[in-house]
Amino acid sequence: MPRSLTNEQRIFLVKQWWISGNTRVVNEAFQAEFPDTKIPTRQTIYQLAKTFDETGSVEDAPRSGRPRTVRTEENMERVSETFLLNPQTSKKRASIDLGISRRSLGRLMQDLNLKLYKPRLLQALNEDDPDRRTKFCEWVLDSFEEDPTVLDRILWTDEAIFKVNGRANRRNCVYWSDTNPHLVIEQELNVPQVVVWGGIWSNGVVEPYLFEGNVTSQKYFQMLKDNIIPQLEEHSSFQTMIWQQDGAPPHYGQIVRDYLDDTFLHWIGRRGTIEWPPRSPDLTPCDFSLWGILKDRVYAQNPCYTNHLKSLIEQEFISINDDIELCQKICRSVADRCQMCINTEGKQFEHLR
């Protein structure tokens, strides 16, 4: 029976049927009463009269099968309880257990404001690391309060490895799935790679230095003395620049520390005039921003041999150097990160951002 008929029209049809018992007469009366509605078929009139005889109502009998909507209070409570008891349940598993299609389950989860969250990798800390991190962050914020230009004067430096068959930053590669896809990215061993030194500050990035082989204190010292420092000395802000490096073994060599003591009034690092807290990649722009940007851009161009890789690295450094506003934003964001680090008593904070 057509569900387009209103209850008023159905009652009218039943009355006319019992008065005349003739479908032609019923249709003529119906057309006169409801001129804008399609005339019902003979079968519809018969079925409507039969339904009224059997049920005393002109309304359709309830349909069998699954209800038209599953967004009921009962199902909302069932879904909420399921994910409250086991937040790691996949949508597929929950759909089977609850007897609700995944599409309908998705709507219910949306109504409940349930969202998918990814775990994040965090640098493990040693027992005394939080105190060291807090001390450094307090120095940054106190210095920033006294001199708002201090973050513009720090040159943040680091090394990173780029490989010919490298992949884009995995932190930017997201795979949405209702279950673990067990995704595997095949990685060749012993492929050509380049160790890149880089530096960033509010005036841009420093021209990269590409090491040949492993980095040692002697190689690092020669790089500083013959390549990097001569570049920096040409800058008008060199006299007030603050050098930063982490505590990697090549940086800690006595020859390196003596050279930095002679070159800079203040430098941040292991046994520097300002102590760098170990295991703190979340506080240095190279780690939390620069390398990620560079690797995404370089690997997106599929370097196929070492010289091609080197050329792309140098090209992307130039590209970033043209975006001074980006460099300033990255370096000045250290203040906010230091405040978050202090708020968490020196513990990891990136997962809270």
XYZ file of N, CA and C in Angstrom, residues 66-204:
417
model
N 15.007 -5.037 10.628
C 15.724 -4.085 11.458
C 14.999 -2.743 11.495
N 14.935 -2.096 12.670
C 14.292 -0.783 12.757
C 14.933 0.207 11.781
N 14.169 1.180 11.354
C 14.665 2.132 10.370
C 15.794 2.984 10.952
N 15.801 3.166 12.254
C 16.881 3.933 12.865
C 17.462 3.168 14.039
N 18.770 3.264 14.188
C 19.430 2.616 15.328
C 19.910 3.656 16.332
N 19.633 4.906 16.043
C 20.104 5.981 16.922
C 19.127 6.165 18.087
N 18.999 5.105 18.871
C 18.112 5.115 20.033
C 18.937 5.320 21.294
N 18.255 5.710 22.366
C 18.939 5.901 23.642
C 19.609 4.608 24.094
N 18.915 3.479 23.871
C 19.477 2.191 24.280
C 20.776 1.900 23.551
N 20.788 2.112 22.225
C 22.011 1.853 21.464
C 23.117 2.844 21.814
N 22.740 4.083 22.093
C 23.743 5.071 22.504
C 24.442 4.599 23.776
N 23.678 4.081 24.716
C 24.251 3.601 25.972
C 25.129 2.373 25.729
N 24.688 1.472 24.831
C 25.476 0.268 24.542
C 26.816 0.619 23.911
N 26.781 1.537 22.953
C 28.017 1.945 22.279
C 28.950 2.648 23.260
N 28.390 3.548 24.075
C 29.192 4.274 25.040
C 29.862 3.314 26.017
N 29.141 2.342 26.492
C 29.690 1.381 27.453
C 30.780 0.526 26.806
N 30.553 0.139 25.542
C 31.538 -0.693 24.847
C 32.901 -0.016 24.779
N 32.926 1.258 24.373
C 34.205 1.959 24.208
C 34.745 2.494 25.529
N 33.877 2.621 26.528
C 34.348 3.020 27.850
C 35.115 1.872 28.496
N 34.610 0.650 28.326
C 35.262 -0.518 28.911
C 36.527 -0.907 28.145
N 36.519 -0.702 26.829
C 37.688 -1.061 26.024
C 37.883 -0.027 24.925
N 38.606 1.065 25.225
C 38.785 2.147 24.243
C 39.529 1.724 22.984
N 40.240 0.598 23.031
C 41.020 0.172 21.872
C 40.252 -0.780 20.964
N 38.978 -0.995 21.259
C 38.156 -1.842 20.393
C 38.044 -1.223 19.005
N 38.213 -2.033 17.978
C 38.081 -1.523 16.614
C 36.602 -1.376 16.269
N 36.310 -0.534 15.290
C 34.927 -0.355 14.862
C 34.350 -1.654 14.314
N 35.182 -2.432 13.631
C 34.716 -3.693 13.077
C 34.290 -4.647 14.182
N 35.133 -4.760 15.237
C 34.823 -5.649 16.346
C 33.569 -5.187 17.072
N 33.469 -3.878 17.318
C 32.306 -3.332 18.011
C 31.039 -3.530 17.194
N 31.144 -3.381 15.877
C 29.984 -3.568 15.001
C 29.442 -4.986 15.108
N 30.365 -5.957 15.135
C 29.950 -7.373 15.243
C 29.337 -7.642 16.609
N 29.998 -7.173 17.665
C 29.522 -7.444 19.024
C 28.170 -6.806 19.300
N 27.945 -5.608 18.763
C 26.704 -4.875 19.040
C 25.589 -5.187 18.058
N 25.939 -5.843 16.936
C 24.917 -6.122 15.922
C 24.445 -4.872 15.217
N 25.344 -3.909 15.047
C 25.030 -2.638 14.386
C 25.984 -2.461 13.221
N 25.462 -2.044 12.087
C 26.336 -1.859 10.926
C 27.397 -0.814 11.241
N 28.549 -0.906 10.556
C 29.633 0.028 10.822
C 29.240 1.466 10.473
N 28.412 1.603 9.451
C 27.974 2.950 9.078
C 27.112 3.565 10.176
N 26.165 2.770 10.699
C 25.314 3.268 11.783
C 26.117 3.463 13.058
N 27.082 2.562 13.289
C 27.930 2.701 14.467
C 28.726 3.997 14.395
N 29.190 4.332 13.192
C 29.922 5.583 13.020
C 29.070 6.792 13.389
N 27.787 6.754 13.019
C 26.891 7.865 13.364
C 26.695 7.960 14.875
N 26.517 6.794 15.494
C 26.344 6.788 16.950
C 27.599 7.307 17.654
N 28.769 6.911 17.158
C 30.021 7.373 17.755
C 30.187 8.879 17.573
N 29.724 9.383 16.424
C 29.775 10.823 16.177
C 28.852 11.549 17.151
N 27.661 10.990 17.390
C 26.723 11.594 18.345
C 27.328 11.629 19.749
N 28.123 10.604 20.069
C 28.752 10.518 21.394
C 30.072 11.289 21.467
N 30.439 11.931 20.335
C 31.682 12.703 20.258
C 32.909 11.832 20.510
N 32.847 10.569 20.058
C 33.998 9.678 20.169
C 34.929 9.938 18.989
N 36.195 10.157 19.268
C 37.174 10.475 18.227
C 38.333 9.494 18.282
N 39.026 9.369 17.150
C 40.173 8.483 17.057
C 41.438 9.250 17.428
N 42.187 8.720 18.381
C 43.441 9.351 18.788
C 44.597 8.405 18.525
N 45.722 8.980 18.072
C 46.901 8.178 17.764
C 47.914 8.304 18.890
N 48.602 7.203 19.225
C 49.702 7.318 20.186
C 50.867 8.070 19.550
N 51.629 8.772 20.358
C 52.778 9.520 19.858
C 54.052 8.979 20.492
N 55.113 8.997 19.698
C 56.410 8.571 20.213
C 57.040 9.709 21.006
N 57.496 9.399 22.219
C 58.121 10.403 23.060
C 59.517 9.938 23.460
N 60.417 10.901 23.600
C 61.769 10.593 24.047
C 61.727 10.163 25.512
N 62.257 8.974 25.817
C 62.320 8.511 27.197
C 63.292 9.386 27.986
N 62.969 9.652 29.244
C 63.790 10.510 30.082
C 64.406 9.708 31.227
N 65.598 10.117 31.622
C 66.215 9.549 32.816
C 65.676 10.255 34.058
N 66.036 9.724 35.205
C 65.449 10.209 36.449
C 65.691 11.688 36.698
N 66.905 12.171 36.400
C 67.213 13.568 36.692
C 66.981 14.502 35.508
N 66.511 13.972 34.393
C 66.292 14.812 33.208
C 65.250 15.907 33.424
N 64.100 15.627 34.073
C 63.107 16.694 34.252
C 63.661 17.929 34.958
N 64.526 17.730 35.959
C 65.106 18.886 36.654
C 66.001 19.700 35.720
N 66.792 19.013 34.898
C 67.663 19.714 33.951
C 66.847 20.472 32.907
N 65.794 19.827 32.431
C 64.934 20.470 31.426
C 64.252 21.704 32.022
N 63.774 21.565 33.235
C 63.110 22.692 33.884
C 64.080 23.858 34.077
N 65.294 23.542 34.501
C 66.298 24.594 34.723
C 66.598 25.341 33.430
N 66.761 24.597 32.319
C 67.046 25.250 31.041
C 65.858 26.107 30.605
N 64.649 25.573 30.733
C 63.463 26.319 30.296
C 63.266 27.581 31.132
N 63.582 27.512 32.399
C 63.489 28.711 33.244
C 64.503 29.754 32.794
N 65.708 29.297 32.390
C 66.696 30.254 31.871
C 66.180 30.928 30.607
N 65.583 30.142 29.701
C 65.056 30.704 28.452
C 64.003 31.763 28.747
N 63.044 31.440 29.600
C 61.946 32.375 29.857
C 62.410 33.593 30.652
N 63.321 33.396 31.611
C 63.858 34.553 32.349
C 64.647 35.469 31.409
N 65.449 34.862 30.527
C 66.223 35.659 29.570
C 65.307 36.378 28.597
N 64.244 35.703 28.186
C 63.284 36.290 27.249
C 62.566 37.476 27.890
N 62.294 37.366 29.193
C 61.631 38.471 29.895
C 62.547 39.685 29.989
N 63.830 39.430 30.215
C 64.797 40.532 30.294
C 65.124 41.100 28.923
N 65.198 40.218 27.920
C 65.573 40.638 26.563
C 64.721 39.874 25.552
N 63.643 40.466 25.045
C 62.737 39.783 24.113
C 63.403 39.318 22.818
N 64.650 39.771 22.564
C 65.325 39.363 21.322
C 66.177 38.110 21.501
N 66.209 37.545 22.707
C 67.133 36.445 22.955
C 66.869 35.246 22.056
N 65.608 34.927 21.802
C 65.303 33.777 20.947
C 65.670 34.039 19.491
N 65.758 35.305 19.116
C 66.180 35.636 17.749
C 67.692 35.533 17.594
N 68.413 35.469 18.728
C 69.869 35.443 18.677
C 70.456 34.047 18.835
N 69.626 33.075 19.130
C 70.125 31.708 19.300
C 70.149 30.986 17.956
N 71.304 30.424 17.615
C 71.432 29.589 16.423
C 71.332 28.130 16.876
N 70.250 27.469 16.491
C 70.001 26.079 16.886
C 70.609 25.155 15.832
N 71.460 24.219 16.251
C 72.169 23.374 15.287
C 71.989 21.896 15.611
N 72.207 21.063 14.601
C 72.058 19.614 14.796
C 72.512 18.906 13.525
N 72.632 17.575 13.602
C 72.904 16.741 12.428
C 71.736 15.777 12.216
N 71.546 15.390 10.966
C 70.520 14.409 10.625
C 71.020 13.562 9.467
N 70.493 12.351 9.376
C 70.870 11.437 8.301
C 69.782 11.419 7.236
N 70.173 11.630 5.997
C 69.273 11.533 4.847
C 69.719 10.323 4.016
N 68.779 9.501 3.590
C 69.110 8.316 2.790
C 68.520 8.423 1.394
N 69.187 7.790 0.452
C 68.744 7.840 -0.939
C 67.340 7.253 -1.080
N 67.048 6.195 -0.333
C 65.718 5.576 -0.432
C 64.840 6.002 0.734
N 65.103 7.190 1.262
C 64.372 7.643 2.438
C 62.887 7.809 2.188
N 62.151 7.734 3.262
C 60.705 7.913 3.210
C 60.356 9.235 3.884
N 59.207 9.761 3.503
C 58.742 10.982 4.143
C 58.560 10.729 5.630
N 58.630 11.798 6.409
C 58.513 11.725 7.858
C 57.326 10.863 8.269
N 57.579 9.767 8.998
C 56.502 8.855 9.365
C 55.469 9.512 10.262
N 55.862 10.580 10.964
C 54.880 11.259 11.807
C 53.793 11.912 10.959
N 54.084 12.176 9.697
C 53.103 12.786 8.818
C 52.369 11.765 7.957
N 52.661 10.476 8.142
C 52.017 9.417 7.371
C 50.959 8.752 8.228
N 49.702 9.009 7.949
C 48.615 8.493 8.774
C 47.820 7.479 7.976
N 47.519 6.354 8.582
C 46.707 5.321 7.941
C 45.480 5.073 8.799
N 44.315 5.506 8.291
C 43.071 5.306 9.022
C 42.550 3.911 8.708
N 42.299 3.132 9.732
C 41.830 1.764 9.529
C 41.064 1.325 10.758
N 40.049 0.438 10.549
C 39.295 -0.037 11.707
C 40.057 -1.122 12.448
N 41.043 -1.712 11.794
C 41.904 -2.693 12.451
C 43.339 -2.443 12.018
N 44.270 -3.055 12.725
C 45.689 -2.886 12.398
C 45.981 -3.445 11.015
N 46.377 -2.603 10.065
C 46.640 -3.098 8.705
C 47.972 -3.831 8.584
N 48.754 -3.849 9.679
C 50.078 -4.477 9.653
C 50.882 -3.987 8.447
N 50.839 -2.670 8.265
C 51.518 -2.062 7.121
C 53.029 -2.192 7.264
N 53.668 -2.581 6.220
C 55.122 -2.742 6.225
C 55.725 -1.886 5.121
N 56.734 -1.088 5.474
C 57.492 -0.331 4.481
C 58.854 -0.990 4.358
N 59.123 -1.578 3.212
C 60.393 -2.266 3.032
C 61.529 -1.256 2.964
N 62.588 -1.552 3.690
C 63.728 -0.646 3.747
C 64.999 -1.425 3.418
N 65.704 -0.982 2.407
C 66.955 -1.647 2.061
C 68.034 -1.308 3.083
N 68.946 -2.240 3.271
C 70.063 -2.013 4.178
C 71.279 -1.513 3.403
N 72.132 -0.806 4.103
C 73.395 -0.339 3.535
C 73.220 0.506 2.280
N 72.179 1.338 2.276
C 71.977 2.229 1.130
C 72.796 3.503 1.346
N 73.141 4.203 0.284
C 73.906 5.443 0.426
C 73.163 6.459 1.294
N 73.907 7.135 2.131
C 73.306 8.131 3.007
C 74.240 9.317 3.174
N 73.681 10.415 3.642
C 74.442 11.640 3.849
C 74.145 12.159 5.250
N 75.199 12.482 5.989
C 75.045 13.113 7.297
C 75.088 14.624 7.078
N 74.012 15.293 7.452
C 73.871 16.723 7.174
C 73.887 17.526 8.473
N 74.754 18.522 8.540
C 74.698 19.492 9.625
C 73.848 20.660 9.156
N 72.999 21.164 10.044
C 72.178 22.308 9.694
C 71.975 23.211 10.895
N 71.639 24.445 10.643
C 71.362 25.400 11.714
C 70.233 26.328 11.312
N 69.419 26.721 12.292
C 68.307 27.632 12.023
C 68.227 28.670 13.135
N 67.959 29.922 12.731
C 67.679 30.978 13.688
C 66.707 31.938 13.026
N 66.376 33.016 13.692
C 65.326 33.897 13.174
C 65.733 34.632 11.906
N 67.021 34.590 11.564
C 67.480 35.224 10.323
C 67.537 34.250 9.148
N 67.068 33.028 9.371
C 67.064 32.046 8.286
C 67.779 30.771 8.695
